mmCIF file of C-alpha atoms in Angstrom:
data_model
loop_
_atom_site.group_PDB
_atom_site.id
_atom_site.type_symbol
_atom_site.label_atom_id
_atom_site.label_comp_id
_atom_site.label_asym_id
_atom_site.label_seq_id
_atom_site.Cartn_x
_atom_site.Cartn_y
_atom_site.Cartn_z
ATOM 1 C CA UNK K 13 19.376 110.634 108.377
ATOM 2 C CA UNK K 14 17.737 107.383 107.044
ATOM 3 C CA UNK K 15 18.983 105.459 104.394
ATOM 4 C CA UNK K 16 18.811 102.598 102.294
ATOM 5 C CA UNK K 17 21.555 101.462 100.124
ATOM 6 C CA UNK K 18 20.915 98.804 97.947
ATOM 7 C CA UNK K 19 23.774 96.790 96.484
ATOM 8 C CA UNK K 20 24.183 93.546 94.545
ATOM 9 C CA UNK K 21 22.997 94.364 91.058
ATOM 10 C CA UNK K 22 25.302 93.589 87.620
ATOM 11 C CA UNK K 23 24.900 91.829 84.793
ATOM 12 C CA UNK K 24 23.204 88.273 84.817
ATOM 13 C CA UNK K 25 23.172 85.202 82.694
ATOM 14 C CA UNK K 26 19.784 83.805 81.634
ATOM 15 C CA UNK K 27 19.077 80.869 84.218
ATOM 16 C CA UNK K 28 21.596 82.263 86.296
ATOM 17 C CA UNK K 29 20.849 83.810 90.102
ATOM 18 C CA UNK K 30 21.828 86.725 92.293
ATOM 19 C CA UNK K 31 21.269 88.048 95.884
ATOM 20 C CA UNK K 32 20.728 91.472 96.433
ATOM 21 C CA UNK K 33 21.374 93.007 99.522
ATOM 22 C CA UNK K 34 20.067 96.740 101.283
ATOM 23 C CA UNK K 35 22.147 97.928 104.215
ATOM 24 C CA UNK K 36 19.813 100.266 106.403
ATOM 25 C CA UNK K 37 21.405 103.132 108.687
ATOM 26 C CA UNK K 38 19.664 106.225 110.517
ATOM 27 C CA UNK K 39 16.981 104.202 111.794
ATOM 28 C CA UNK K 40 15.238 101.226 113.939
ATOM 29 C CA UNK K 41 15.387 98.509 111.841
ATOM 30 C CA UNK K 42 14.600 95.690 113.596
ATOM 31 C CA UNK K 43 11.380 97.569 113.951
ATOM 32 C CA UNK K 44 9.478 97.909 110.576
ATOM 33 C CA UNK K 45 8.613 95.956 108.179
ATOM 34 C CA UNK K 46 10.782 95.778 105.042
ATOM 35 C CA UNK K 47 10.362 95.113 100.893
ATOM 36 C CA UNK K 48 11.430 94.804 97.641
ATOM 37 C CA UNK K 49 10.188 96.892 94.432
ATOM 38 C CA UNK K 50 10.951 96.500 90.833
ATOM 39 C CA UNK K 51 10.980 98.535 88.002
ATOM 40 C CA UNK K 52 11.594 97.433 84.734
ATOM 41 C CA UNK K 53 13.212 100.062 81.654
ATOM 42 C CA UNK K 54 10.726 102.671 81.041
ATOM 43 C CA UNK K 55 7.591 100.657 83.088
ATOM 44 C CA UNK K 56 5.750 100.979 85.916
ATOM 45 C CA UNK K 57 6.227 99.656 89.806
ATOM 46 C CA UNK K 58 6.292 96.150 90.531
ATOM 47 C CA UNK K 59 5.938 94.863 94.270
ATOM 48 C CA UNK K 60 8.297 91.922 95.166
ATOM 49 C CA UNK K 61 8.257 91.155 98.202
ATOM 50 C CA UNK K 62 8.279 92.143 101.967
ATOM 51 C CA UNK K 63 9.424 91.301 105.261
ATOM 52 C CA UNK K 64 8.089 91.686 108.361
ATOM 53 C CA UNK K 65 9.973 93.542 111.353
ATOM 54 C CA UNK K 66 11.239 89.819 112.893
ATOM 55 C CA UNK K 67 11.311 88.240 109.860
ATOM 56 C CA UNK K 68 8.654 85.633 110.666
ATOM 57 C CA UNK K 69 6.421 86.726 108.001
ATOM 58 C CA UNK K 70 7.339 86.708 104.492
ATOM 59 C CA UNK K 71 5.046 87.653 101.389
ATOM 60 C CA UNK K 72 6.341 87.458 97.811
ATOM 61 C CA UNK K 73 4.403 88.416 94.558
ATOM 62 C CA UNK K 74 2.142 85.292 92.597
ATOM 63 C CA UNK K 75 4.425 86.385 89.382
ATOM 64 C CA UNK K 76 7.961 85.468 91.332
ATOM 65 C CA UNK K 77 7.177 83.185 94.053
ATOM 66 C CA UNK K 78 8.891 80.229 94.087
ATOM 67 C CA UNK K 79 12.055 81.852 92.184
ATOM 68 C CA UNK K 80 13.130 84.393 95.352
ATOM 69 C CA UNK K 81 13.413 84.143 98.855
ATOM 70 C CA UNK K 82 13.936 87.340 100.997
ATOM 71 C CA UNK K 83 15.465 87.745 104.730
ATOM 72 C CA UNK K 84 16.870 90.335 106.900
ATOM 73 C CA UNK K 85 19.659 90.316 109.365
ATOM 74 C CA UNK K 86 18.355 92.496 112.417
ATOM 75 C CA UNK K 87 21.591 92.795 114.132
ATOM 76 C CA UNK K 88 23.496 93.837 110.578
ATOM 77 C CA UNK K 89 20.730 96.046 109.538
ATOM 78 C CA UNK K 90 20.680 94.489 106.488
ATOM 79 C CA UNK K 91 17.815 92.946 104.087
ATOM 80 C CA UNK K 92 18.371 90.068 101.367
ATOM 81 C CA UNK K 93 16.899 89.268 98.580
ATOM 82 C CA UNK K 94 17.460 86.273 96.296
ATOM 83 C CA UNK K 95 16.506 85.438 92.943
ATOM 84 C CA UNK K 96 16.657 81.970 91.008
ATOM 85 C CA UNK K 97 15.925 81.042 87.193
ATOM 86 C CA UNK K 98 16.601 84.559 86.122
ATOM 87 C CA UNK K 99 14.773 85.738 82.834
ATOM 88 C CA UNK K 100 15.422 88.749 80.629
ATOM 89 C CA UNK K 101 12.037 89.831 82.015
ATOM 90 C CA UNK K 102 13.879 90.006 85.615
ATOM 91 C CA UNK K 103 16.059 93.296 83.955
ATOM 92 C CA UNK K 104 15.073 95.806 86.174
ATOM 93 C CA UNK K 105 15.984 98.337 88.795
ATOM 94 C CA UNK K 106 15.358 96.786 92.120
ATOM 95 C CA UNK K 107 14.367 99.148 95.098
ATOM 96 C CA UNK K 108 14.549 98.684 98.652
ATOM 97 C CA UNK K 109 11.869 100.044 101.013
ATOM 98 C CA UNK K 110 10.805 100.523 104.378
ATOM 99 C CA UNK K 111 7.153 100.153 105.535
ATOM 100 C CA UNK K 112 5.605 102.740 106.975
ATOM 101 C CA UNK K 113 5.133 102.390 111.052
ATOM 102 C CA UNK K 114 1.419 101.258 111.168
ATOM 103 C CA UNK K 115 -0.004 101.887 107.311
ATOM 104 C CA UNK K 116 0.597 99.866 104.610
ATOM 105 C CA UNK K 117 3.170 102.095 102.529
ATOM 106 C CA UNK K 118 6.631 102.529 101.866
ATOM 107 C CA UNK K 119 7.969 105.629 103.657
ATOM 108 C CA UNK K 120 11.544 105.622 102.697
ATOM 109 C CA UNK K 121 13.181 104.161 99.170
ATOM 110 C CA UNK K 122 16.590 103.618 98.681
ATOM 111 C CA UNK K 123 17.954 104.553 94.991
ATOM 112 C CA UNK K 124 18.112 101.156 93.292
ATOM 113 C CA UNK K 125 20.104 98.687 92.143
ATOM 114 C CA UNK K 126 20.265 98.090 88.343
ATOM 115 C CA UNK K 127 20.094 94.095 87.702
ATOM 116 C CA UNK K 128 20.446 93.280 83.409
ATOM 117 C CA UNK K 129 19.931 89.348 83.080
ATOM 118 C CA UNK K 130 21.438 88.906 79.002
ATOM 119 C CA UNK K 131 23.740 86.630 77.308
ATOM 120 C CA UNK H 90 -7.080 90.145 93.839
ATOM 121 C CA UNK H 91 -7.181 93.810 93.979
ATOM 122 C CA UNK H 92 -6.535 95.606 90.539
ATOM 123 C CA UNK H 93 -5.564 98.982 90.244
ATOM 124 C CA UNK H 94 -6.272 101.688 87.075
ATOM 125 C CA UNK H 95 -5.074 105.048 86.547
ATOM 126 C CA UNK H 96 -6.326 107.769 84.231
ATOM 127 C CA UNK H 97 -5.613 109.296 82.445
ATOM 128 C CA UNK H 98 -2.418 107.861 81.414
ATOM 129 C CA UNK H 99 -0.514 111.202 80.338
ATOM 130 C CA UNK H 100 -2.129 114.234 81.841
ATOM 131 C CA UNK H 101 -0.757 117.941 79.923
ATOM 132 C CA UNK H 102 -0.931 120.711 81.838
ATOM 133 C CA UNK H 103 1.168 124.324 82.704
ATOM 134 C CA UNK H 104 2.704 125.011 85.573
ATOM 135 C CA UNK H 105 0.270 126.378 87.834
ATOM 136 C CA UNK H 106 -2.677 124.374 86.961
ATOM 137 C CA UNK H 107 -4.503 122.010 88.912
ATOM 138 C CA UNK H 108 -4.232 118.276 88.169
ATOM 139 C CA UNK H 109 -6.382 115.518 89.514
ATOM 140 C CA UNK H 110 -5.117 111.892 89.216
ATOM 141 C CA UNK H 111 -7.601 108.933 89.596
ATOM 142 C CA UNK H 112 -7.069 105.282 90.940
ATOM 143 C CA UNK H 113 -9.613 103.083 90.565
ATOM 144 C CA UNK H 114 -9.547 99.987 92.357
ATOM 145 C CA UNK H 115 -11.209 96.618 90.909
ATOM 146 C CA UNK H 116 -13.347 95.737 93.950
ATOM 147 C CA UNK H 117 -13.956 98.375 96.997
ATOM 148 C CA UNK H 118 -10.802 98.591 99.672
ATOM 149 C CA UNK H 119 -10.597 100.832 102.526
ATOM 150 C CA UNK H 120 -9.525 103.921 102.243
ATOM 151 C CA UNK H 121 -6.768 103.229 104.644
ATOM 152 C CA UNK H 122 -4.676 100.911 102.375
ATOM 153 C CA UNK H 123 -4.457 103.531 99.686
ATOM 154 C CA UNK H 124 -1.330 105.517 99.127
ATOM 155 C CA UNK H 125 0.205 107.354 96.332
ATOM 156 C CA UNK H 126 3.416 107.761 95.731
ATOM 157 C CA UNK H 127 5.856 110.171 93.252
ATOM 158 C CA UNK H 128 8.613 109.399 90.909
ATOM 159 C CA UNK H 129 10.752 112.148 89.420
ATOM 160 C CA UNK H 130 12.754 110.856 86.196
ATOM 161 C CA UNK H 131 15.690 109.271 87.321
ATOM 162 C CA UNK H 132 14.506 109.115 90.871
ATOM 163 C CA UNK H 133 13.601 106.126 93.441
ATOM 164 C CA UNK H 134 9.362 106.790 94.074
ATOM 165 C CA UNK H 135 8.202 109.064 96.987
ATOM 166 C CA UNK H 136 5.577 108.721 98.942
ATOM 167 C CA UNK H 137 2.783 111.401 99.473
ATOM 168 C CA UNK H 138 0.218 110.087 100.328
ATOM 169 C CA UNK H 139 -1.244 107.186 102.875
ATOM 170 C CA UNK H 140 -4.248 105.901 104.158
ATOM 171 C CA UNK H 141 -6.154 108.053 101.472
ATOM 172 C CA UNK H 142 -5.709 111.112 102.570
ATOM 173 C CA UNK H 143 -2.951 111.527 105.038
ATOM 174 C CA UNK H 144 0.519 113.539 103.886
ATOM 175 C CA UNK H 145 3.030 111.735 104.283
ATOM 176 C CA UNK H 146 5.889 113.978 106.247
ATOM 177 C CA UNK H 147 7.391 116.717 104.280
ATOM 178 C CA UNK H 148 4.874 116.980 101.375
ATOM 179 C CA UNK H 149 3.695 120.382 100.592
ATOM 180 C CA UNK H 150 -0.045 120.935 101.284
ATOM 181 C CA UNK H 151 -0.788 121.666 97.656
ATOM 182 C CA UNK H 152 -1.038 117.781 97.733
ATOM 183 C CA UNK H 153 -4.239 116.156 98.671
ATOM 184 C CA UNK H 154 -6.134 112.630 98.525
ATOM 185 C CA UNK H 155 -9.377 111.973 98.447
ATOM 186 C CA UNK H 156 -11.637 108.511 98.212
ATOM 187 C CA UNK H 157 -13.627 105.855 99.449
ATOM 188 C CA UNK H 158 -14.499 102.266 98.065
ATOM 189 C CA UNK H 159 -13.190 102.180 94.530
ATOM 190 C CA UNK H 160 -12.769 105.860 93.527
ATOM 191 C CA UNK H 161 -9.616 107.613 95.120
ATOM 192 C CA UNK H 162 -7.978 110.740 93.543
ATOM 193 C CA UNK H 163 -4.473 112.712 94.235
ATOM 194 C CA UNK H 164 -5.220 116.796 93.322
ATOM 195 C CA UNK H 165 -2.095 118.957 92.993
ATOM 196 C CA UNK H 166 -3.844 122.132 93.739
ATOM 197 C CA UNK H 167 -0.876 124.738 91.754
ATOM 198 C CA UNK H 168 1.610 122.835 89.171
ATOM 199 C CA UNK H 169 5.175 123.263 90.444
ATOM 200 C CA UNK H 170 7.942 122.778 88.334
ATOM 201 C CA UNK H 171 8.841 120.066 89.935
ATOM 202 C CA UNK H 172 5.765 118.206 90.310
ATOM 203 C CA UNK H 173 5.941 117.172 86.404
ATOM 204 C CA UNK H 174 6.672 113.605 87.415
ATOM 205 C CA UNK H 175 4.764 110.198 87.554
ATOM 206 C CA UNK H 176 2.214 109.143 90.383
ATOM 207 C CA UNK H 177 1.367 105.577 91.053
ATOM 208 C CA UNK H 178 -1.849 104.685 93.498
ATOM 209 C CA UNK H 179 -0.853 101.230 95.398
ATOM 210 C CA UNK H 180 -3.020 99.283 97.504
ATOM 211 C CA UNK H 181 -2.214 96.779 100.219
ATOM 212 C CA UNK H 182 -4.086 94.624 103.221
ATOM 213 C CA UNK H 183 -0.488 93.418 104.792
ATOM 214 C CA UNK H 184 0.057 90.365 102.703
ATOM 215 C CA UNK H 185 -0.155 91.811 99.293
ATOM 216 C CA UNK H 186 0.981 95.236 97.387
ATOM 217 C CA UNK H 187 -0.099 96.443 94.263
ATOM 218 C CA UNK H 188 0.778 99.376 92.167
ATOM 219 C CA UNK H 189 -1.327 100.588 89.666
ATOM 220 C CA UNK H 190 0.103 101.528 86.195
ATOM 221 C CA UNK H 191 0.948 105.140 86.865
ATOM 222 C CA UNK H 192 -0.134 108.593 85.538
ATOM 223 C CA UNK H 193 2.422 110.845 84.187
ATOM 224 C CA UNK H 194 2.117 114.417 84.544
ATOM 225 C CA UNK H 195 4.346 116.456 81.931
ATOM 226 C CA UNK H 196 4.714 120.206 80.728
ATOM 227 C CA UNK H 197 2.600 121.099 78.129
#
């Protein structure tokens, strides 16, 4: 079965930073492209960022670029994502996804990881 | 860059009923970088929809998208139980992903 498990998420000091990491099983994944989505308490879905299959190609969102980098180990199955200059606006769950095979969606979610940036 | 709306932003109806969900984007996009996707409370999102109007695998047939240019919809032909839930339309060309604000669907 396919899965996504992310992991990394905790409590977070203003200005502080984190990596988050999603460790993939059940599937190719060295073949698809890869992301991040966020979800703040009680809003809506927020793209971060995604990956393609190699990892050559990396696209992050206008409201976080420049504060997160993301990456992928192919031969760990795993996918990375850090974040700088954390702001209580950062609080959010943070979801992993895979990209559908050929369409622009994301096919398969993992169930989170909880990241609170307070004092 | 493409922005996404959703109405209405609460939609009431009893199991059984037929709901349609629009997503309108801010300039025209083709159909194939629509999707929409479902999130239970307390659940990661799923996705049912891509490319407009293509079911994504395992999603009952009672789900069906529709749209061209700006104007897309997501019809749930019978209310299930378990289709009270909220639906976001997203949009993509391969470089950038946007969600649109949601619709939720609850009991009334």
């Amino acid at each position: 079965e396919a899965q996504l498990v992310e992991s990394g998420g905790g409590l977070v000091k203003p200005g502080g930073s984190l990596r988050l990491s999603c460790e993939v099983s059940g599937f190719i994944f060295r073949s698809f492209t890869m992301a991040w989505v966020r979800q703040a308490p009680g809003k809506g879905l927020e793209w971060v960022s995604s990956i393609t299959s190699g990892g050559t190609y990396k696209y992050y969102s206008d409201s976080m670029k420049g504060r997160i980098s993301t990456s992928r180990d192919n031969a760990e199955n795993s996918l990375f994502l850090h974040v700088d200059s954390l702001t209580d606006a950062d609080t959010a769950v943070y979801y992993c996804a895979r990209g559908d095979s050929g369409w622009p969606a994301f096919d398969l979610w993992g169930q989170g990881t909880l990241v609170t940036v307070s004092s | 860059e493409i922005v996404l709306t959703q109405s209405p932003v609460t939609l009431s109806l009893s199991p059984g009923e037929r709901a349609t969900l629009t997503c309108k984007a801010s300039q025209s996009v083709s159909s194939d970088y629509l999707a929409w996707y479902q999130q239970r409370a307390g659940q990661a999102p799923r996705l049912l929809i891509y490319g407009s109007s293509r079911r994504a695998s395992g999603i009952p047939d009672r789900f069906s998208g529709s749209g061209s240019g700006t104007d897309f919809s997501l019809t749930i032909s019978r209310l299930e139980p378990e289709d009270f839930a909220v639906y976001y339309c997203q949009f993509s060309d391969n470089s950038v992903w946007t969600f649109g604000p949601g619709t939720k669907v609850e009991i009334k």
